[in-house]
Coordinates of C-alpha atoms in Angstrom, one line a residue:
X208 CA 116.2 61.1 75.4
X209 CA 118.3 63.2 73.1
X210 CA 115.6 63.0 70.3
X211 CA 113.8 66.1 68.5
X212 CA 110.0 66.1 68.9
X213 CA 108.2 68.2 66.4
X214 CA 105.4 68.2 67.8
X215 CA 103.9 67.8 71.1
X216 CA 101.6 64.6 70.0
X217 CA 104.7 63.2 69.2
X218 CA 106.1 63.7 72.7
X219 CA 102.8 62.4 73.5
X220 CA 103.5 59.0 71.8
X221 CA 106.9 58.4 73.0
X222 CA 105.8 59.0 76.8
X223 CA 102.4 56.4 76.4
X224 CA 104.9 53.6 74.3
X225 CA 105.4 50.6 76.5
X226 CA 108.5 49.8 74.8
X227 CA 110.5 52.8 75.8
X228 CA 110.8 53.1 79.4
X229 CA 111.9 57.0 80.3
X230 CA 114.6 57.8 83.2
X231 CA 114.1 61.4 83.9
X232 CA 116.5 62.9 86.2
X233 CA 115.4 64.8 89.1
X234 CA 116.6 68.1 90.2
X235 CA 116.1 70.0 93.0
X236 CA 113.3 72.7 92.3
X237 CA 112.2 75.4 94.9
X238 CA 109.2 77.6 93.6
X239 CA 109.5 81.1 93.9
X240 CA 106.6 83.3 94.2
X241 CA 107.0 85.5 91.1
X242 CA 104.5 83.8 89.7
X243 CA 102.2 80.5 88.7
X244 CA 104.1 79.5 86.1
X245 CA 107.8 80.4 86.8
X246 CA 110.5 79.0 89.2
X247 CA 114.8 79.0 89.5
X248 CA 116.8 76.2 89.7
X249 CA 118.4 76.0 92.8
X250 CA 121.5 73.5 92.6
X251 CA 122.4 75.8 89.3
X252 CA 125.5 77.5 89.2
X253 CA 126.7 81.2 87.8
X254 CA 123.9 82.2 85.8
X255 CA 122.2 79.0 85.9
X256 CA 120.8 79.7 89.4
X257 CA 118.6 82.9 88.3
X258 CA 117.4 80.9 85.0
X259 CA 113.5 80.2 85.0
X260 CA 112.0 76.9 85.2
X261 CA 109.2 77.1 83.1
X262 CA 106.1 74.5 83.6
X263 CA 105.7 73.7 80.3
X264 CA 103.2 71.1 79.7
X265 CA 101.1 68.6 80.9
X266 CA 100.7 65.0 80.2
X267 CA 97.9 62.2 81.6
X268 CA 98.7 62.5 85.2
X269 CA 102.0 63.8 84.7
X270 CA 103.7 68.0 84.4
X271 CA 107.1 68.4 82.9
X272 CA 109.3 71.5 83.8
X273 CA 111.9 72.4 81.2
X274 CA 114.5 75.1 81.3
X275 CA 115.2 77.4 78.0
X276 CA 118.3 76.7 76.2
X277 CA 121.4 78.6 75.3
X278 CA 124.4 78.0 73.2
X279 CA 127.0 78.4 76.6
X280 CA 124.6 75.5 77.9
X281 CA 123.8 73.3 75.5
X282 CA 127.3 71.4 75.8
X283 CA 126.3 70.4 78.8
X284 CA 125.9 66.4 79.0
X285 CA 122.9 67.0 81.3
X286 CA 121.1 69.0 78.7
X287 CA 122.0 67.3 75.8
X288 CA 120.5 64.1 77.4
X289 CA 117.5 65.4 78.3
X290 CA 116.3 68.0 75.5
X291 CA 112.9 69.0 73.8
X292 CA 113.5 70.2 70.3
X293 CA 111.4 72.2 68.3
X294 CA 112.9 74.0 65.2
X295 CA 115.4 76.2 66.6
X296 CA 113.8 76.3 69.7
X297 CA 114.5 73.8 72.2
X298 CA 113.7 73.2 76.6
X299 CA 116.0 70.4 78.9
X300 CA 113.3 68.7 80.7
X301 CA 114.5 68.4 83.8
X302 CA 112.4 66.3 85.6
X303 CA 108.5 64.6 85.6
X304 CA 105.9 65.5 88.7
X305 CA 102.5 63.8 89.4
X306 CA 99.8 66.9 89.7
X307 CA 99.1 65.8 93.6
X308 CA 103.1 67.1 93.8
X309 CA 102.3 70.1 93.0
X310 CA 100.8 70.9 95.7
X311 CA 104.1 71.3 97.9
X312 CA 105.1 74.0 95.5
X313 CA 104.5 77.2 96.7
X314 CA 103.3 78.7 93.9
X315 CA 100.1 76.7 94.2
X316 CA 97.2 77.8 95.8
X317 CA 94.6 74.8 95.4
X318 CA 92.7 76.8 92.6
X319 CA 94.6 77.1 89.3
X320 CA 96.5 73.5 88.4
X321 CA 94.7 72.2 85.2
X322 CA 93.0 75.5 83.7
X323 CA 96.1 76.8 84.3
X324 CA 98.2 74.1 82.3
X325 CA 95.9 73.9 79.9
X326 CA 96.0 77.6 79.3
X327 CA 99.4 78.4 79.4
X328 CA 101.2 76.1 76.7
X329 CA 101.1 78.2 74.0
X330 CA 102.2 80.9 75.8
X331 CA 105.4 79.2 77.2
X332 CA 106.3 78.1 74.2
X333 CA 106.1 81.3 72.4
X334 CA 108.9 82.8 75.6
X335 CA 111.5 80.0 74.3
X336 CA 114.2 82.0 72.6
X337 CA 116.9 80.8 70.1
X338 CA 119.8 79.0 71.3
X339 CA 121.8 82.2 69.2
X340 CA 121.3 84.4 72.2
X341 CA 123.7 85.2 74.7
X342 CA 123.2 83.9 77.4
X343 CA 122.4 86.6 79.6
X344 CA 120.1 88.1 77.2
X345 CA 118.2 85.3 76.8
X346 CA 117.6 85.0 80.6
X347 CA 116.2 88.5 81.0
X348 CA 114.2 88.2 78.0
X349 CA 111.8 85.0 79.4
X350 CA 112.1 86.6 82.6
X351 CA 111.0 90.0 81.9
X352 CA 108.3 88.4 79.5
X353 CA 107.2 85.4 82.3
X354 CA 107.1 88.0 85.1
X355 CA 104.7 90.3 83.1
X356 CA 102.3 88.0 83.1
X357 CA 101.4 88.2 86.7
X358 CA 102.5 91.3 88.1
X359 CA 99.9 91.1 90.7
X360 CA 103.1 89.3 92.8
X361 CA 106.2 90.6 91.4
X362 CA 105.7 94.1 90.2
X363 CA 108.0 96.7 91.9
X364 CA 106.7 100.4 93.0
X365 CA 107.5 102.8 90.7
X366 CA 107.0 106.7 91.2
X367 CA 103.2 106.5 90.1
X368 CA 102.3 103.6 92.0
X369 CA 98.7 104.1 93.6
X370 CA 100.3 103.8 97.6
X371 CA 97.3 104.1 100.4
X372 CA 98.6 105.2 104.0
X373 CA 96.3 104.5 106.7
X374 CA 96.9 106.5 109.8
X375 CA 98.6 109.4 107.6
X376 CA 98.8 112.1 110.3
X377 CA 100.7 109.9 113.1
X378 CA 103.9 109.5 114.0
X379 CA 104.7 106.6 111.9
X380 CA 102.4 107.1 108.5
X381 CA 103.1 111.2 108.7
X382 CA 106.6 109.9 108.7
X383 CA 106.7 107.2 105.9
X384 CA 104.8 110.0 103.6
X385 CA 107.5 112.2 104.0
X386 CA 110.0 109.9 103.1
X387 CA 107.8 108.3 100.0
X388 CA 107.5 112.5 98.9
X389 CA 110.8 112.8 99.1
X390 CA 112.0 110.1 97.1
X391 CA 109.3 111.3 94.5
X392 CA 106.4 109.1 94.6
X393 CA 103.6 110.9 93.4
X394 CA 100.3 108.8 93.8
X395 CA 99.9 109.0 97.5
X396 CA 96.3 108.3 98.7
X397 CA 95.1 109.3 102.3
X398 CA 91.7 109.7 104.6
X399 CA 90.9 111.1 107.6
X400 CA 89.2 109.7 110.0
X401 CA 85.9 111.9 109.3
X402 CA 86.6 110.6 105.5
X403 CA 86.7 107.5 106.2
X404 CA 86.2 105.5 109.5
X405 CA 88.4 102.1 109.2
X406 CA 86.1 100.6 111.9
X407 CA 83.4 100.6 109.4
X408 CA 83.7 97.6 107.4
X409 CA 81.3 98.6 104.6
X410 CA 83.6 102.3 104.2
X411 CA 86.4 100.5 103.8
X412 CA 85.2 98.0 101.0
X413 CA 83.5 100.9 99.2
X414 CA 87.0 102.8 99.9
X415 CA 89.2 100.0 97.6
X416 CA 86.6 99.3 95.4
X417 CA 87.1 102.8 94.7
X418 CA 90.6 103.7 94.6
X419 CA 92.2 100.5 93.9
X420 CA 95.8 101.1 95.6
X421 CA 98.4 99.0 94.2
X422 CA 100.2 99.4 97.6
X423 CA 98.7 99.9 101.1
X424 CA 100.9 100.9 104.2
X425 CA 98.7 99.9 107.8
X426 CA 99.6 102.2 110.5
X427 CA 97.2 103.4 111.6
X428 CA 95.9 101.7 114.9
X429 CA 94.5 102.8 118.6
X430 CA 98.0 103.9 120.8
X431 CA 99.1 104.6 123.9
X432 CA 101.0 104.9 127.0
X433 CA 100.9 102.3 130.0
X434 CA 98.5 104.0 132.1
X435 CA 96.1 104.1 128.2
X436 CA 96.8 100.5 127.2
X437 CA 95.7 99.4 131.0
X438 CA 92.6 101.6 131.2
X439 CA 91.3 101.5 127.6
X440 CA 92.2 97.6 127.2
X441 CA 88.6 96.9 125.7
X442 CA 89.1 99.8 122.8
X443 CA 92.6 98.8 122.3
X444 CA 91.8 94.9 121.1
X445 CA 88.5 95.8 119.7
X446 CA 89.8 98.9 117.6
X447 CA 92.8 97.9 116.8
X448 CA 91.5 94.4 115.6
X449 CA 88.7 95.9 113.7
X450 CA 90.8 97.8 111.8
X451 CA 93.4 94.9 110.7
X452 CA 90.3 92.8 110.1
X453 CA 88.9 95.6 107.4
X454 CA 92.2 96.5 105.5
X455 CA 93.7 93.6 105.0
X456 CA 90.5 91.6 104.0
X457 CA 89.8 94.7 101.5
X458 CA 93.8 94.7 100.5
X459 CA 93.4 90.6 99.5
X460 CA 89.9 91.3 97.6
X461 CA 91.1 93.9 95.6
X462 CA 94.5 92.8 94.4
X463 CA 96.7 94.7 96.4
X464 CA 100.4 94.0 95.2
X465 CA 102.1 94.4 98.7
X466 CA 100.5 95.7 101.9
X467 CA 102.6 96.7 104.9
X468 CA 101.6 96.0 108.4
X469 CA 103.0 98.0 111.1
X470 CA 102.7 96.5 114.6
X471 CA 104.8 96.8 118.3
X472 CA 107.5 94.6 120.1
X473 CA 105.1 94.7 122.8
X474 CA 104.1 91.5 121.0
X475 CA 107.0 89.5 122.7
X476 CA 106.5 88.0 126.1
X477 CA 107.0 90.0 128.9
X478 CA 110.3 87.5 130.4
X479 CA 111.3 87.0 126.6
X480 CA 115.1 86.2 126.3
X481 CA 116.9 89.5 125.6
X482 CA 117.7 91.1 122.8
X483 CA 114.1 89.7 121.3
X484 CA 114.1 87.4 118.0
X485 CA 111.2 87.4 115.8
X486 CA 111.2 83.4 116.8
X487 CA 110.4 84.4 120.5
X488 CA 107.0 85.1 119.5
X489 CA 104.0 83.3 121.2
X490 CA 106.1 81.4 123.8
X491 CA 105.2 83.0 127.5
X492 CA 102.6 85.2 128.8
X493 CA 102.4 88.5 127.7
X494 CA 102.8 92.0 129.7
X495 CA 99.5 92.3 131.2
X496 CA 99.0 96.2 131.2
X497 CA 99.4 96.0 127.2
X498 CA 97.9 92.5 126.5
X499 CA 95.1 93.9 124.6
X500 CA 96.8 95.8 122.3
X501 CA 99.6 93.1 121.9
X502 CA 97.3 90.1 120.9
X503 CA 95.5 92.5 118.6
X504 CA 98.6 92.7 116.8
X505 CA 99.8 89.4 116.9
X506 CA 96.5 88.5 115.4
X507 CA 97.9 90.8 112.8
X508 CA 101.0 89.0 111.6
X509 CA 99.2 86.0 112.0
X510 CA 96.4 87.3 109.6
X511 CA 99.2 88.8 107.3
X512 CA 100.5 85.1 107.4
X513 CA 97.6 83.1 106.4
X514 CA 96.3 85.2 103.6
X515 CA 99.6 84.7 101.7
X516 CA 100.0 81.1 102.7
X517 CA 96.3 80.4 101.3
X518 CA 95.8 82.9 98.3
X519 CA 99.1 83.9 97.5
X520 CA 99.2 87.5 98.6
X521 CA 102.5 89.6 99.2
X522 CA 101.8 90.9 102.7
X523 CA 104.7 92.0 105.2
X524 CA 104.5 92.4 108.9
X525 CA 107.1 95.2 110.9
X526 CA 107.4 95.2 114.7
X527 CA 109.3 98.8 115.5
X528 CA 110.4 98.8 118.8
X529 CA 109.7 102.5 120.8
X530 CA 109.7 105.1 118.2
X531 CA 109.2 108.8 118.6
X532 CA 110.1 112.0 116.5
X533 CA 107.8 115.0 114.8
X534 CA 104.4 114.9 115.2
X535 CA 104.4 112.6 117.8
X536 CA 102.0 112.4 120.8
X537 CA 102.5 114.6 123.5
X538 CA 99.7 114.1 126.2
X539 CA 100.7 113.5 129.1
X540 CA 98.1 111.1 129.7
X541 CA 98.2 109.2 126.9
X542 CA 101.7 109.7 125.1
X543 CA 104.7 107.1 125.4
X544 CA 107.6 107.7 128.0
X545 CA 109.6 109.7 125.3
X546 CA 107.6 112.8 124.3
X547 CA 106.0 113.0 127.8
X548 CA 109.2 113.5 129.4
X549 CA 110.0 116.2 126.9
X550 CA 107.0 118.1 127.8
X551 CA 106.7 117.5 131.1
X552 CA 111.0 118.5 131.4
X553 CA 109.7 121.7 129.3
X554 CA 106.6 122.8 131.0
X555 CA 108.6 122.6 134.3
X556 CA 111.7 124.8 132.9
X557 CA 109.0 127.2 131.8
X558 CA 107.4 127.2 135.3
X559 CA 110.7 127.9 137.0
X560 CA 111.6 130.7 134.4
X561 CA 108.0 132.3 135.9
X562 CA 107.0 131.8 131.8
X563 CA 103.4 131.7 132.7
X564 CA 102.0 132.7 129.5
X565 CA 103.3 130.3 127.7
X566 CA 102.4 127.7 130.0
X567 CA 98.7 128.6 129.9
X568 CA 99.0 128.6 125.8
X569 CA 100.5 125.1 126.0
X570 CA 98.2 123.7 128.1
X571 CA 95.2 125.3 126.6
X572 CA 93.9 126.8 129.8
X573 CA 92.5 130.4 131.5
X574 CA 95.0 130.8 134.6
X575 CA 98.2 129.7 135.6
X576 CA 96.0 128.4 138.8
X577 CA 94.7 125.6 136.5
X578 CA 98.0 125.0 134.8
X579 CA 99.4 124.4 138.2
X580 CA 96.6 122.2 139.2
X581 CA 96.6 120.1 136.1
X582 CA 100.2 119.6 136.1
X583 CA 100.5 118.4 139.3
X584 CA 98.5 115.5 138.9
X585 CA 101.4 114.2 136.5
X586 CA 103.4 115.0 139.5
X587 CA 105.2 118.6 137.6
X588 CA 106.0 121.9 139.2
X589 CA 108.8 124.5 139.1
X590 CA 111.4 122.3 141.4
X591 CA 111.0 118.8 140.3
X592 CA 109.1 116.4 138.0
X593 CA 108.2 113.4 138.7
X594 CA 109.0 110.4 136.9
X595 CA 107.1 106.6 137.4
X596 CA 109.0 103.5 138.5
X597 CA 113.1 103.3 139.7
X598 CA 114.3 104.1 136.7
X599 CA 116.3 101.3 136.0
X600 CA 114.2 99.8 132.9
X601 CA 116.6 99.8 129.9
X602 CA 114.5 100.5 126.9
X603 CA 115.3 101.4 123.0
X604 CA 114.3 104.0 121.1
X605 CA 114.3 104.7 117.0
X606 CA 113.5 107.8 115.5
X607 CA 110.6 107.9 113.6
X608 CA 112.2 109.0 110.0
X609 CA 114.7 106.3 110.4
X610 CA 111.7 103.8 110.7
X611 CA 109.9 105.2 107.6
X612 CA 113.1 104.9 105.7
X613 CA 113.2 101.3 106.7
X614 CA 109.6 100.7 105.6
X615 CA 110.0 101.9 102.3
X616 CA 112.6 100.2 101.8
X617 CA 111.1 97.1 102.5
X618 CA 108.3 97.9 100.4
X619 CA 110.2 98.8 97.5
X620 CA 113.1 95.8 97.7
X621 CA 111.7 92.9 99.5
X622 CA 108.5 90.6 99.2
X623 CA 107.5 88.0 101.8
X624 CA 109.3 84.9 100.4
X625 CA 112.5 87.0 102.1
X626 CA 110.8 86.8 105.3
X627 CA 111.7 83.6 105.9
X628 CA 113.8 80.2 105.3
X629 CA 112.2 78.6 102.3
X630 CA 113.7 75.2 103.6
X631 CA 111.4 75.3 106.6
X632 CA 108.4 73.2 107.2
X633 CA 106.1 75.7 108.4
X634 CA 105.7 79.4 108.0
X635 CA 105.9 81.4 110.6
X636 CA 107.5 84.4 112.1
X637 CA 107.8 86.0 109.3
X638 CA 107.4 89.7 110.7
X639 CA 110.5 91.8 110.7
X640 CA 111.8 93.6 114.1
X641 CA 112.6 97.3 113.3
X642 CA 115.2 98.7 115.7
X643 CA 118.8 99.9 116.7
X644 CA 120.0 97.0 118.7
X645 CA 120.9 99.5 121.4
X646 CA 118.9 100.4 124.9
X647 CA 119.1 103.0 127.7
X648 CA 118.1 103.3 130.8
X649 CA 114.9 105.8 131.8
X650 CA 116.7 107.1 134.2
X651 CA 119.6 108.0 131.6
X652 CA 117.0 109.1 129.1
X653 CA 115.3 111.8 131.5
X654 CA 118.9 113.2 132.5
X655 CA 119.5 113.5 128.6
X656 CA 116.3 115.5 127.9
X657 CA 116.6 117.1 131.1
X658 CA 119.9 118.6 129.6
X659 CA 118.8 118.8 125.9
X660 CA 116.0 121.0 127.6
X661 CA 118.2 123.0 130.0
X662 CA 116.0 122.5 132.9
X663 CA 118.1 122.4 136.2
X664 CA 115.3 121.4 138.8
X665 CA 115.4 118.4 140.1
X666 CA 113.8 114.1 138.7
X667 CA 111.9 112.4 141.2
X668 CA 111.7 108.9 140.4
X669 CA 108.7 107.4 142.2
X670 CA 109.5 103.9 143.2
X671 CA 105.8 103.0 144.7
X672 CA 105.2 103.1 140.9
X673 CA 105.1 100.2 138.3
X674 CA 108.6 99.7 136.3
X675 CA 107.1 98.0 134.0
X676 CA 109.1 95.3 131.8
X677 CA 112.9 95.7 132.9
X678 CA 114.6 95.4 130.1
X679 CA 113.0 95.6 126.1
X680 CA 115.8 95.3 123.4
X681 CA 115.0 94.1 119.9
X682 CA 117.0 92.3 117.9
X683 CA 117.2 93.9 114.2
X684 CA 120.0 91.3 112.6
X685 CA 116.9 89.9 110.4
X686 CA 116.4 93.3 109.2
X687 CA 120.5 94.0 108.5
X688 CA 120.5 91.1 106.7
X689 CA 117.7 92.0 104.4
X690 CA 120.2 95.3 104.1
X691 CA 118.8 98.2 106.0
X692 CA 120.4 99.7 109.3
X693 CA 119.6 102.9 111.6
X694 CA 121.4 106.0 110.9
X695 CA 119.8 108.6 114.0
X696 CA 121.4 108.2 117.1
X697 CA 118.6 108.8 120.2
X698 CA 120.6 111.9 121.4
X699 CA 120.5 113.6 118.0
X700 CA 117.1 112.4 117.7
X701 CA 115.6 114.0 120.3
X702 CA 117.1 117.6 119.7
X703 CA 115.4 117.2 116.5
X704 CA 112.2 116.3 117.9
X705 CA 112.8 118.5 120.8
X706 CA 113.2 121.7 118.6
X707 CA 110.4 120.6 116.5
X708 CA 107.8 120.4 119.4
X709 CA 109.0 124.1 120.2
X710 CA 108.1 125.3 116.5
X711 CA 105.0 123.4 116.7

């Protein structure tokens, strides 16, 4: 086919002649999501692999994907063979697909393929430069043009970026806005709750119609401890699903670029295989005491999922494993293991150091009769505290910054076509475990906060309590391999928090 076509009716005319019978090569060509009209070859090699396939024109029943030119290629017999000219212009077709094909591409999205042919031709041909460019000029050039035309998809954050944190004053989102302020991003949106109440549907919508974020960062969500999660389980699905439901609906209807879900590893079963993939999800029952909370985020990633499978959004899903660090929870009711020890370790040092003003200020009482009363239904006085189960579960821990530094980076170097193996059948398990890979025992946590602390009364492990899941270790290899590792090490970590929580 090494003929020059002037014009596309002449194309036309060669393709519908019965006497000339044309044998197109095929080629292997995966579909990125960067955008409707772009793709890379994938058997390519050097450069060749980040050139764009362009889908150039359309024919009867048939599309034609050609490949720009360059003078380093063009000796190549391949391209020689098969080769659209047009003045100094010129594509390689490299192969012919029917429109129903189409459909396994993952660019489409049942919606756009004739309009979309139709409308782009001119513009394609107008991105062909001349074979006189270098090579790697000329790739940059038709990709920086191509990708400009839907930077809905492919558009990276830059310090003005509109970025929406929901849940801004917790431990997580207080912790990813510190680290987005202090890489210098600038256009950081937040609510309060009294501003605006994610549970209300209609708030929300009326929220993004508003602002528009470009980016939006999910975390906030209903939390707790063991003895919360178990006692609250009809608020922790119902909140926590309401709120998914509202945000990323709103983040899809509005055009958000990339959203960020935050979820829990207390989404793997409760007998999953140690440490825990992100393919162990969804096969064995769940830890009952948290099952609320965990299907409600499940439902999450599964949402996250299905929205970009069917409309092509750019939605990623985190699991952290335990995380604590400033501004975390400390009630003793409802807080996690980590920060409850550390003020239950304190409040008992204080007693024993006869420190009873302080106590009383802490605890937000009028005598030290109440303190003692309150605190010893969470089993604290001067000689010992009491901590539940043997402890023997082995459980990991990440500080807080070291998650938001993960998140961000995510958000500002990865998009959810690296979430998973573009060779596979079916999507799924795309979310990403954030942790260290490493565990500890409770019983060898309380001893380390107990000396962080310098309390030298005695922990009183309560066996006639629930353990719990023994063992809880994430897996974070998918995460290294996307290029991001921990750098806080838990007994750092907690000094930091530890001397925090006594400023605060």
């Amino acid at each position: 086919m090494n003929k020059q076509f002037d014009k596309w009716n002449t194309l036309k005319k060669e393709l519908s002649s019965s006497k000339i019978n044309f044998q197109f090569k095929q080629r292997d060509i995966f579909f990125m999501s960067l955008g409707k009209n772009i793709g890379f070859e994938q058997n390519g090699h050097g450069d060749d692999f980040k050139r764009p396939v362009l889908i150039y024109k359309k024919f009867n029943k048939f599309v034609f994907l050609g490949i720009p030119l360059t003078s380093q290629i063009k000796k190549d017999k391949f391209h020689t063979e098969f080769e659209y000219k047009k003045g100094t212009r010129s594509f390689a077709i490299l192969s012919q697909l029917k429109l129903y094909d189409i459909r396994r591409a993952l660019y489409y999205d049942g919606k756009v393929s004739r309009d979309m042919f139709d409308n782009i031709q001119d513009d394609l041909l107008s991105l062909i430069v001349t074979p006189s460019q270098k090579k790697r000029v000329c790739t940059e050039a038709i990709c920086k043009d191509i990708v400009a035309k839907n930077e809905k998809v492919v558009k990276k954050m830059n310090k003005n970026s509109k970025i929406y944190i929901a849940g801004h004053r917790g431990l997580v989102g207080s912790a990813i806005v510190k680290n987005l302020q202090s890489k210098d991003y600038t256009n950081l949106v937040y609510r309060t709750h009294k501003e605006l109440d994610l549970l209300d549907s209609t708030a929300v919508a009326n929220f993004f119609e508003e602002e528009k974020p470009q980016y939006v960062i999910l975390a906030a969500a209903k939390v707790g401890g063991i003895v919360a999660n178990n006692t609250y389980r009809a608020e922790f699905i119902y909140e926590n699903m309401q709120i998914q439901n509202n945000v990323i609906h709103q983040s899809y209807l509005n055009n958000v670029e990339k959203l960020l879900f935050l979820g829990s590893t207390c989404i793997y079963p409760k007998n999953c295989p140690q440490p825990m993939k992100e393919n162990s999800l969804l096969t064995s029952e769940l830890e009952y005491t948290n099952e609320p909370y965990a299907i409600a985020k499940i439902a999450g990633i599964k949402m996250c999922e299905s929205y970009n499978i069917q409309y092509n959004t750019n939605f990623i899903s985190v699991m952290p494993t335990n995380l604590y660090g400033p501004n975390d929870n400390f009630d003793l009711e409802k807080s996690h293991v980590l920060p409850a020890l550390i003020r239950k370790i304190h409040l008992a040092k204080l007693l024993k150091e006869n420190k009873y003003d302080e106590v009383i200020s802490n605890l937000n009482v009028n005598t030290i009769q109440e303190a003692k009363d309150y605190l010893n239904n969470f089993g604290v006085d001067e000689n010992k505290v009491e901590i539940w189960g043997t402890g023997k579960p082995r459980r990991e821990f990440l500080y807080s910054e070291d998650m938001a530094d993960a998140c961000v980076f995510l958000l500002e170097s990865r998009d959810f076509k690296d979430t998973y193996n573009q060779n596979d059948k079916e999507i799924r398990n795309t979310h990403i475990n954030i942790g260290t890979g490493v565990d500890i025992s409770i019983e060898e946590l309380a001893n380390t906060i107990k000396n962080i602390v310098n309390y030298d009364g005695e922990l009183y492990f309560n066996d006639t309590k629930p353990d719990g899941t023994m063992v809880k270790l994430t897996d974070p290899s998918k995460l290294h391999s996307l290029g991001w590792k921990h750098k806080v090490e838990l007994e750092d970590g907690i000094k930091t928090v530890y001397e925090w929580y006594l400023k605060s």
